[in-house]
PDB file of C-alpha atoms in Angstrom:
ATOM      1  CA  ASP A 938     -15.164  10.842  55.256  1.00 87.00           C
ATOM      2  CA  GLN A 939     -13.344  13.978  54.196  1.00 92.00           C
ATOM      3  CA  VAL A 940     -13.994  17.724  54.263  1.00 95.00           C
ATOM      4  CA  ASP A 941     -11.826  20.236  52.407  1.00 95.00           C
ATOM      5  CA  VAL A 942     -12.083  24.021  52.306  1.00 96.00           C
ATOM      6  CA  THR A 943      -9.819  25.792  49.824  1.00 96.00           C
ATOM      7  CA  VAL A 944      -9.300  29.475  49.072  1.00 97.00           C
ATOM      8  CA  GLN A 945      -7.333  30.514  46.003  1.00 96.00           C
ATOM      9  CA  LYS A 946      -6.267  34.000  44.895  1.00 96.00           C
ATOM     10  CA  SER A 947      -4.261  35.276  41.902  1.00 94.00           C
ATOM     11  CA  PHE A 948      -2.294  38.516  41.674  1.00 93.00           C
ATOM     12  CA  PHE A 949      -0.398  40.492  39.010  1.00 91.00           C
ATOM     13  CA  ASN A 950      -2.226  39.087  35.974  1.00 89.00           C
ATOM     14  CA  ASN A 951      -2.045  35.491  37.297  1.00 88.00           C
ATOM     15  CA  ARG A 952       1.745  35.665  37.708  1.00 91.00           C
ATOM     16  CA  LEU A 953       1.464  35.063  41.461  1.00 94.00           C
ATOM     17  CA  ASN A 954      -0.988  32.522  42.876  1.00 96.00           C
ATOM     18  CA  ALA A 955      -1.735  31.648  46.500  1.00 97.00           C
ATOM     19  CA  THR A 956      -3.799  28.732  47.814  1.00 97.00           C
ATOM     20  CA  ALA A 957      -4.777  27.833  51.381  1.00 97.00           C
ATOM     21  CA  SER A 958      -6.547  24.554  52.150  1.00 97.00           C
ATOM     22  CA  LEU A 959      -7.930  23.184  55.412  1.00 97.00           C
ATOM     23  CA  TYR A 960      -8.915  19.536  55.630  1.00 97.00           C
ATOM     24  CA  GLN A 961     -10.224  16.878  57.955  1.00 96.00           C
ATOM     25  CA  LYS A 962     -10.191  13.217  56.995  1.00 96.00           C
ATOM     26  CA  GLU A 963     -11.793  10.427  59.035  1.00 95.00           C
ATOM     27  CA  ASN A 964     -10.395   6.969  58.274  1.00 95.00           C
ATOM     28  CA  LYS A 965     -12.892   4.566  59.790  1.00 95.00           C
ATOM     29  CA  ASN A 966     -13.098   0.849  60.452  1.00 93.00           C
ATOM     30  CA  GLN A 967      -9.498   0.076  59.508  1.00 93.00           C
ATOM     31  CA  VAL A 968      -8.069  -3.373  60.165  1.00 94.00           C
ATOM     32  CA  VAL A 969      -5.501  -3.867  62.938  1.00 92.00           C
ATOM     33  CA  LEU A 970      -3.862  -6.943  64.482  1.00 90.00           C
ATOM     34  CA  ILE A 971      -5.157  -7.546  68.028  1.00 90.00           C
ATOM     35  CA  PRO A 972      -2.890  -9.785  70.160  1.00 85.00           C
ATOM     36  CA  VAL A 973      -4.422 -13.055  71.417  1.00 85.00           C
ATOM     37  CA  PRO A 974      -3.165 -15.456  74.112  1.00 85.00           C
ATOM     38  CA  GLU A 975      -0.204 -17.501  72.855  1.00 83.00           C
ATOM     39  CA  GLU A 976      -2.026 -20.710  73.836  1.00 88.00           C
ATOM     40  CA  TYR A 977      -4.219 -20.232  70.747  1.00 87.00           C
ATOM     41  CA  GLY A 978      -1.155 -20.801  68.545  1.00 88.00           C
ATOM     42  CA  TYR A 979      -1.493 -17.447  66.765  1.00 88.00           C
ATOM     43  CA  VAL A 980       0.154 -14.049  67.213  1.00 84.00           C
ATOM     44  CA  GLY A 981      -3.104 -12.174  66.839  1.00 87.00           C
ATOM     45  CA  GLN A 982      -6.465 -11.697  65.222  1.00 90.00           C
ATOM     46  CA  TYR A 983      -7.208  -9.079  62.586  1.00 93.00           C
ATOM     47  CA  LYS A 984     -10.156  -6.898  63.633  1.00 93.00           C
ATOM     48  CA  ASN A 985     -11.942  -3.936  62.119  1.00 94.00           C
ATOM     49  CA  GLY A 986     -12.498  -0.843  64.212  1.00 94.00           C
ATOM     50  CA  LEU A 987      -9.407   1.374  64.115  1.00 94.00           C
ATOM     51  CA  ASP A 988     -10.515   4.967  63.454  1.00 96.00           C
ATOM     52  CA  VAL A 989      -8.013   7.784  62.815  1.00 96.00           C
ATOM     53  CA  ARG A 990      -8.675  11.509  62.319  1.00 97.00           C
ATOM     54  CA  ASN A 991      -6.271  13.643  60.270  1.00 96.00           C
ATOM     55  CA  ARG A 992      -6.531  17.434  60.276  1.00 96.00           C
ATOM     56  CA  GLY A 993      -4.285  19.868  58.534  1.00 96.00           C
ATOM     57  CA  VAL A 994      -3.558  22.951  56.520  1.00 97.00           C
ATOM     58  CA  GLU A 995      -1.687  23.337  53.239  1.00 97.00           C
ATOM     59  CA  LEU A 996      -0.352  26.625  51.910  1.00 97.00           C
ATOM     60  CA  THR A 997       0.957  27.021  48.360  1.00 97.00           C
ATOM     61  CA  VAL A 998       2.456  30.049  46.644  1.00 96.00           C
ATOM     62  CA  SER A 999       3.449  29.797  42.987  1.00 96.00           C
ATOM     63  CA  ALA A1000       4.921  32.420  40.701  1.00 95.00           C
ATOM     64  CA  SER A1001       5.671  32.842  37.040  1.00 91.00           C
ATOM     65  CA  VAL A1002       9.064  34.498  37.493  1.00 88.00           C
ATOM     66  CA  ILE A1003       9.977  34.754  33.780  1.00 87.00           C
ATOM     67  CA  ASP A1004       7.376  34.308  31.044  1.00 83.00           C
ATOM     68  CA  LYS A1005       8.726  35.139  27.548  1.00 84.00           C
ATOM     69  CA  LYS A1006       6.106  34.612  24.821  1.00 81.00           C
ATOM     70  CA  ASP A1007       8.292  32.484  22.524  1.00 83.00           C
ATOM     71  CA  GLY A1008      11.194  31.802  24.785  1.00 84.00           C
ATOM     72  CA  PHE A1009      12.397  31.020  28.268  1.00 89.00           C
ATOM     73  CA  LYS A1010       9.829  30.380  31.029  1.00 88.00           C
ATOM     74  CA  TRP A1011      10.491  29.989  34.734  1.00 91.00           C
ATOM     75  CA  ASN A1012       7.793  28.927  37.176  1.00 92.00           C
ATOM     76  CA  THR A1013       8.445  28.218  40.818  1.00 95.00           C
ATOM     77  CA  SER A1014       6.319  27.300  43.813  1.00 96.00           C
ATOM     78  CA  LEU A1015       6.498  26.702  47.529  1.00 96.00           C
ATOM     79  CA  ASN A1016       4.206  24.337  49.426  1.00 97.00           C
ATOM     80  CA  LEU A1017       4.002  24.034  53.219  1.00 97.00           C
ATOM     81  CA  SER A1018       1.839  21.516  55.053  1.00 96.00           C
ATOM     82  CA  HIS A1019       0.954  20.795  58.665  1.00 96.00           C
ATOM     83  CA  ASN A1020      -0.929  17.646  59.707  1.00 95.00           C
ATOM     84  CA  THR A1021      -2.103  16.338  63.072  1.00 94.00           C
ATOM     85  CA  ASN A1022      -3.673  12.949  63.649  1.00 95.00           C
ATOM     86  CA  LYS A1023      -5.176  10.993  66.482  1.00 95.00           C
ATOM     87  CA  VAL A1024      -6.721   7.615  67.151  1.00 95.00           C
ATOM     88  CA  THR A1025     -10.459   8.088  67.729  1.00 96.00           C
ATOM     89  CA  ALA A1026     -11.442   4.426  68.237  1.00 95.00           C
ATOM     90  CA  LEU A1027      -9.949   0.960  68.578  1.00 95.00           C
ATOM     91  CA  PRO A1028     -11.607  -2.436  67.923  1.00 94.00           C
ATOM     92  CA  ASN A1029     -13.787  -3.942  70.663  1.00 91.00           C
ATOM     93  CA  GLY A1030     -13.921  -0.625  72.562  1.00 92.00           C
ATOM     94  CA  LEU A1031     -10.273  -0.902  73.623  1.00 93.00           C
ATOM     95  CA  LYS A1032      -8.659   2.287  74.996  1.00 95.00           C
ATOM     96  CA  GLN A1033      -5.105   1.274  74.088  1.00 92.00           C
ATOM     97  CA  LEU A1034      -3.419  -1.431  72.054  1.00 91.00           C
ATOM     98  CA  VAL A1035       0.199  -2.559  71.750  1.00 88.00           C
ATOM     99  CA  VAL A1036       1.067  -3.593  68.189  1.00 83.00           C
ATOM    100  CA  GLY A1037       4.710  -4.673  67.977  1.00 78.00           C
ATOM    101  CA  ASP A1038       6.767  -1.761  69.314  1.00 82.00           C
ATOM    102  CA  ARG A1039       3.911   0.757  68.865  1.00 87.00           C
ATOM    103  CA  LEU A1040       1.239   1.882  71.306  1.00 91.00           C
ATOM    104  CA  LEU A1041      -2.066   2.992  69.849  1.00 93.00           C
ATOM    105  CA  GLU A1042      -4.091   4.931  72.410  1.00 93.00           C
ATOM    106  CA  VAL A1043      -7.469   6.611  71.904  1.00 95.00           C
ATOM    107  CA  GLY A1044      -7.020  10.384  71.886  1.00 94.00           C
ATOM    108  CA  LYS A1045      -3.274  10.208  71.104  1.00 94.00           C
ATOM    109  CA  ALA A1046      -1.370  10.555  67.829  1.00 93.00           C
ATOM    110  CA  VAL A1047      -1.222   7.414  65.717  1.00 92.00           C
ATOM    111  CA  ASP A1048       2.391   8.162  64.739  1.00 91.00           C
ATOM    112  CA  ALA A1049       3.700   8.939  68.257  1.00 91.00           C
ATOM    113  CA  PHE A1050       6.925   7.238  69.324  1.00 91.00           C
ATOM    114  CA  TRP A1051       6.525   4.896  72.330  1.00 91.00           C
ATOM    115  CA  VAL A1052       9.855   5.230  74.111  1.00 93.00           C
ATOM    116  CA  TYR A1053      11.658   5.185  77.424  1.00 93.00           C
ATOM    117  CA  GLU A1054      12.327   8.718  78.658  1.00 93.00           C
ATOM    118  CA  ASN A1055      16.053   9.348  79.122  1.00 93.00           C
ATOM    119  CA  ASN A1056      17.554  11.490  81.877  1.00 92.00           C
ATOM    120  CA  GLY A1057      21.275  11.182  81.045  1.00 93.00           C
ATOM    121  CA  ILE A1058      23.737   8.373  81.835  1.00 94.00           C
ATOM    122  CA  TYR A1059      25.201   6.923  85.022  1.00 92.00           C
ATOM    123  CA  LYS A1060      28.703   8.353  85.459  1.00 93.00           C
ATOM    124  CA  SER A1061      29.629   5.851  88.172  1.00 90.00           C
ATOM    125  CA  ASP A1062      28.304   2.672  89.788  1.00 88.00           C
ATOM    126  CA  ALA A1063      27.767   4.638  93.019  1.00 88.00           C
ATOM    127  CA  GLU A1064      25.256   6.848  91.202  1.00 88.00           C
ATOM    128  CA  VAL A1065      22.881   3.895  90.495  1.00 88.00           C
ATOM    129  CA  PRO A1066      20.057   3.914  93.090  1.00 86.00           C
ATOM    130  CA  VAL A1067      19.789   0.977  95.516  1.00 86.00           C
ATOM    131  CA  SER A1068      16.680   0.082  97.522  1.00 81.00           C
ATOM    132  CA  GLY A1069      16.644  -2.701 100.118  1.00 77.00           C
ATOM    133  CA  GLY A1070      19.907  -4.092  98.734  1.00 78.00           C
ATOM    134  CA  THR A1071      18.516  -4.291  95.190  1.00 79.00           C
ATOM    135  CA  LYS A1072      19.997  -2.123  92.426  1.00 82.00           C
ATOM    136  CA  PHE A1073      17.734  -0.154  90.104  1.00 88.00           C
ATOM    137  CA  ASN A1074      17.288  -2.425  87.065  1.00 89.00           C
ATOM    138  CA  PHE A1075      15.991  -2.883  83.526  1.00 91.00           C
ATOM    139  CA  ASP A1076      13.808  -6.009  83.344  1.00 86.00           C
ATOM    140  CA  GLY A1077      15.913  -7.567  86.133  1.00 85.00           C
ATOM    141  CA  ILE A1078      19.322  -6.522  84.782  1.00 90.00           C
ATOM    142  CA  PRO A1079      20.994  -4.048  87.203  1.00 90.00           C
ATOM    143  CA  PHE A1080      22.201  -0.715  85.869  1.00 90.00           C
ATOM    144  CA  SER A1081      25.879   0.218  86.071  1.00 90.00           C
ATOM    145  CA  TYR A1082      28.392   2.826  84.952  1.00 91.00           C
ATOM    146  CA  GLY A1083      27.670   4.092  81.398  1.00 93.00           C
ATOM    147  CA  ASP A1084      24.067   2.855  81.270  1.00 92.00           C
ATOM    148  CA  PRO A1085      21.246   5.266  80.396  1.00 93.00           C
ATOM    149  CA  LYS A1086      19.193   6.812  83.213  1.00 92.00           C
ATOM    150  CA  TRP A1087      15.676   5.823  82.197  1.00 93.00           C
ATOM    151  CA  VAL A1088      12.823   7.577  84.000  1.00 93.00           C
ATOM    152  CA  ASP A1089      10.875   5.204  86.286  1.00 91.00           C
ATOM    153  CA  GLN A1090       7.387   6.451  85.352  1.00 92.00           C
ATOM    154  CA  ASN A1091       5.504   4.177  87.785  1.00 90.00           C
ATOM    155  CA  SER A1092       8.103   4.337  90.636  1.00 86.00           C
ATOM    156  CA  ASP A1093       8.414   0.535  90.979  1.00 86.00           C
ATOM    157  CA  PHE A1094      12.253   0.691  91.016  1.00 86.00           C
ATOM    158  CA  GLN A1095      12.622  -1.180  87.747  1.00 89.00           C
ATOM    159  CA  ILE A1096      12.360  -0.187  84.108  1.00 91.00           C
ATOM    160  CA  THR A1097       9.831  -2.250  82.165  1.00 90.00           C
ATOM    161  CA  GLU A1098       7.559  -1.676  79.197  1.00 89.00           C
ATOM    162  CA  SER A1099       5.089   0.063  81.540  1.00 90.00           C
ATOM    163  CA  ASP A1100       7.634   2.914  81.872  1.00 93.00           C
ATOM    164  CA  LYS A1101       7.413   3.834  78.185  1.00 92.00           C
ATOM    165  CA  VAL A1102       5.724   7.112  77.215  1.00 92.00           C
ATOM    166  CA  LEU A1103       4.315   8.529  73.982  1.00 90.00           C
ATOM    167  CA  LYS A1104       6.660  11.296  72.804  1.00 89.00           C
ATOM    168  CA  GLY A1105       7.021  13.206  69.553  1.00 87.00           C
ATOM    169  CA  ASN A1106       5.776  12.139  66.152  1.00 89.00           C
ATOM    170  CA  ALA A1107       7.135  10.396  63.085  1.00 89.00           C
ATOM    171  CA  THR A1108       5.564  13.110  60.908  1.00 89.00           C
ATOM    172  CA  PRO A1109       7.349  16.472  60.950  1.00 90.00           C
ATOM    173  CA  LYS A1110       5.400  19.466  62.304  1.00 91.00           C
ATOM    174  CA  VAL A1111       5.737  21.321  58.992  1.00 92.00           C
ATOM    175  CA  TYR A1112       6.903  19.914  55.683  1.00 90.00           C
ATOM    176  CA  GLY A1113       6.931  21.049  52.109  1.00 89.00           C
TER     177      GLY A1113
END
């Protein structure tokens, strides 16, 4: 499903043209790989039900800079676009889904990076937190001098996949 609204205007005997378009596109019932228990002998099952909404605006300005009747012609244009997207549904009513190194979550951008949040680096071994004799760790491997300071989102004193957050987007805010 798609809706587009476009306004176009020409100036100076059609030598300058401007166009503004707004759009919304609903991609529905797309196929995505849903993980299944490893005991089944498969990595996943393909299911329909991934819905994504894209909204955006496109602005274009074009000009006929030089227009000689039987000679040299120079036309130029500039196009700027802005797009936002979000997951509106996942198969089987799921609210979130891990696919490889990506997290798809209803209400969040489909192209968001799923990353550990960094807070600098440890400048010495003494700087690494210790609790009950156990050093702060990454999946059981203790941190030391020179390691990144990952943010412990769930405060369980270890960095695991549950400490990842959705940050930024693969698509630039404005492109053209």
